[in-house]
Amino acid sequence: MKPGPITPTAWDDYSRAAELFNEGQRVRAGCVMYRGQFRARVMLLADPNQSPDGGPALFASLNETVAKPINQWLGGDRDDWIAALKCARAWAAQNDDPDYPRRRHGAIHADVLAGLDELIAAIPSKSELRAQRRAAGLPNR
């Protein structure tokens, strides 16, 4: 494993997601951001004794500064949101993380993939999502 509070691949994904979002490639940004979340979640679960001001704090910060605006945009269109999640899920199922490989952390990978599946299944219908966002003062697309 590489030293540091978060795997470089997870950080790279968050950084790239922010770039893609700013370039207008917003569904792709969502895919890359969720891929980064997958990698970070695996890292945090595989190494649970990290200092709270290390990986966990960085993960929270990245989710607030990078993931929040992407998620808010994705939530404006159910199909885009599900497409981004399914893209990240497919990548995670087909690729391995060199820092926290499946051969050593298979159960963790499976649990985080299951979490993605649960999130996809929990997304409300288009009409319900639109109503929830309208009530929260968020735009729909």
C-alpha positions as a printed Julia matrix, in Angstrom:
141×3 Matrix{Float64}:
   0.0     0.0     0.0
   1.04    3.55   -0.6
   1.34    5.84    2.38
  -1.04    8.72    2.87
  -4.56    9.39    3.99
  -6.3     8.41    0.74
  -5.24    6.36   -2.25
  -3.88    8.45   -5.11
  -6.35    6.8    -7.44
  -9.32    8.0    -5.36
  -7.9    11.52   -5.2
  -7.22   11.46   -8.92
 -10.82   10.48   -9.55
 -12.2    13.33   -7.43
  -9.84   15.79   -9.1
 -10.76   14.55  -12.57
 -14.47   14.62  -11.7
 -14.2    18.29  -10.76
 -12.45   19.04  -14.06
 -15.06   17.15  -16.09
 -17.9    18.87  -14.25
 -16.41   22.31  -14.94
 -15.95   21.35  -18.6
 -19.65   20.51  -18.87
 -19.17   16.73  -19.04
 -21.4    16.31  -16.05
 -22.66   12.72  -16.31
 -19.09   11.56  -16.95
 -18.02   13.64  -13.93
 -20.57   11.75  -11.86
 -19.21    8.42  -13.02
 -15.65    9.39  -12.14
 -16.69   10.91   -8.8
 -18.61    7.76   -7.81
 -15.6     5.7    -8.87
 -13.49    7.81   -6.52
 -16.03    7.3    -3.76
 -15.9     3.56   -4.34
 -12.11    3.56   -4.06
 -12.11    5.79   -0.99
 -14.77    3.7     0.76
 -12.76    0.54    0.13
  -9.66    2.23    1.53
 -11.45    3.47    4.64
 -13.0     0.07    5.34
  -9.75   -1.8     4.64
  -7.8     0.5     6.96
 -10.29    1.41    9.73
  -7.69    2.55   12.25
  -6.74    5.7    10.37
  -6.57    8.92   12.29
  -9.9    10.77   11.97
  -8.05   13.82   10.66
  -6.47   11.75    7.86
  -8.4     9.71    5.3
 -11.83   10.15    6.9
 -11.46   13.94    7.02
 -10.2    14.12    3.45
 -13.05   11.9     2.26
 -15.59   14.15    4.0
 -13.97   17.25    2.52
 -13.93   15.82   -1.01
 -17.56   14.8    -0.69
 -18.53   18.29    0.42
 -16.48   20.24   -2.13
 -16.49   17.96   -5.19
 -19.26   15.39   -4.79
 -21.99   17.67   -3.44
 -22.34   19.92   -6.51
 -22.08   16.92   -8.83
 -24.73   15.03   -6.87
 -27.0    18.07   -6.78
 -26.74   18.39  -10.55
 -27.2    14.65  -11.18
 -30.28   14.57   -8.97
 -31.97   16.97  -11.36
 -32.44   14.12  -13.84
 -33.06   10.58  -12.65
 -31.73    8.98  -15.85
 -28.45   10.92  -15.66
 -28.03   10.05  -11.97
 -28.58    6.33  -12.58
 -26.31    6.39  -15.65
 -23.46    7.88  -13.6
 -23.93    5.34  -10.81
 -24.12    2.39  -13.21
 -21.01    3.61  -15.02
 -19.04    3.69  -11.76
 -20.48    0.36  -10.66
 -19.5    -1.31  -13.94
 -15.98    0.11  -13.67
 -15.64   -1.08  -10.07
 -16.85   -4.57  -10.96
 -14.41   -4.88  -13.88
 -11.3    -3.23  -12.44
  -9.18   -3.67   -9.37
  -7.58   -1.09   -7.11
  -3.82   -1.64   -6.94
  -3.64   -0.26   -3.38
  -6.52   -2.34   -1.97
  -6.87   -5.32   -4.34
  -9.78   -7.77   -4.29
  -7.47  -10.66   -3.52
  -6.87   -9.14   -0.07
 -10.07   -7.13    0.38
 -12.69   -9.07   -1.58
 -15.42   -8.86    1.05
 -14.97   -5.09    1.32
 -15.14   -4.66   -2.45
 -18.32   -6.75   -2.5
 -19.89   -4.73    0.32
 -19.13   -1.39   -1.36
 -20.49   -2.68   -4.69
 -23.63   -3.8    -2.86
 -23.92   -0.28   -1.46
 -23.87    1.12   -4.99
 -26.6    -1.33   -5.98
 -28.67   -0.26   -2.96
 -28.24    3.41   -3.85
 -29.35    2.79   -7.44
 -32.4     0.83   -6.22
 -33.3     3.57   -3.71
 -33.5     6.39   -6.25
 -37.15    7.42   -6.38
 -39.26    7.48   -9.51
 -38.91   10.47  -11.81
 -42.08   12.11  -10.55
 -41.24   11.51   -6.89
 -37.67   12.77   -7.34
 -38.93   15.89   -9.12
 -41.42   16.56   -6.33
 -38.75   16.07   -3.63
 -36.4    18.45   -5.37
 -39.1    21.03   -5.97
 -39.99   20.92   -2.25
 -36.3    21.35   -1.36
 -35.92   24.3    -3.73
 -33.58   22.41   -6.06
 -33.9    22.62   -9.84
 -35.09   19.78  -12.06
 -33.85   19.25  -15.57
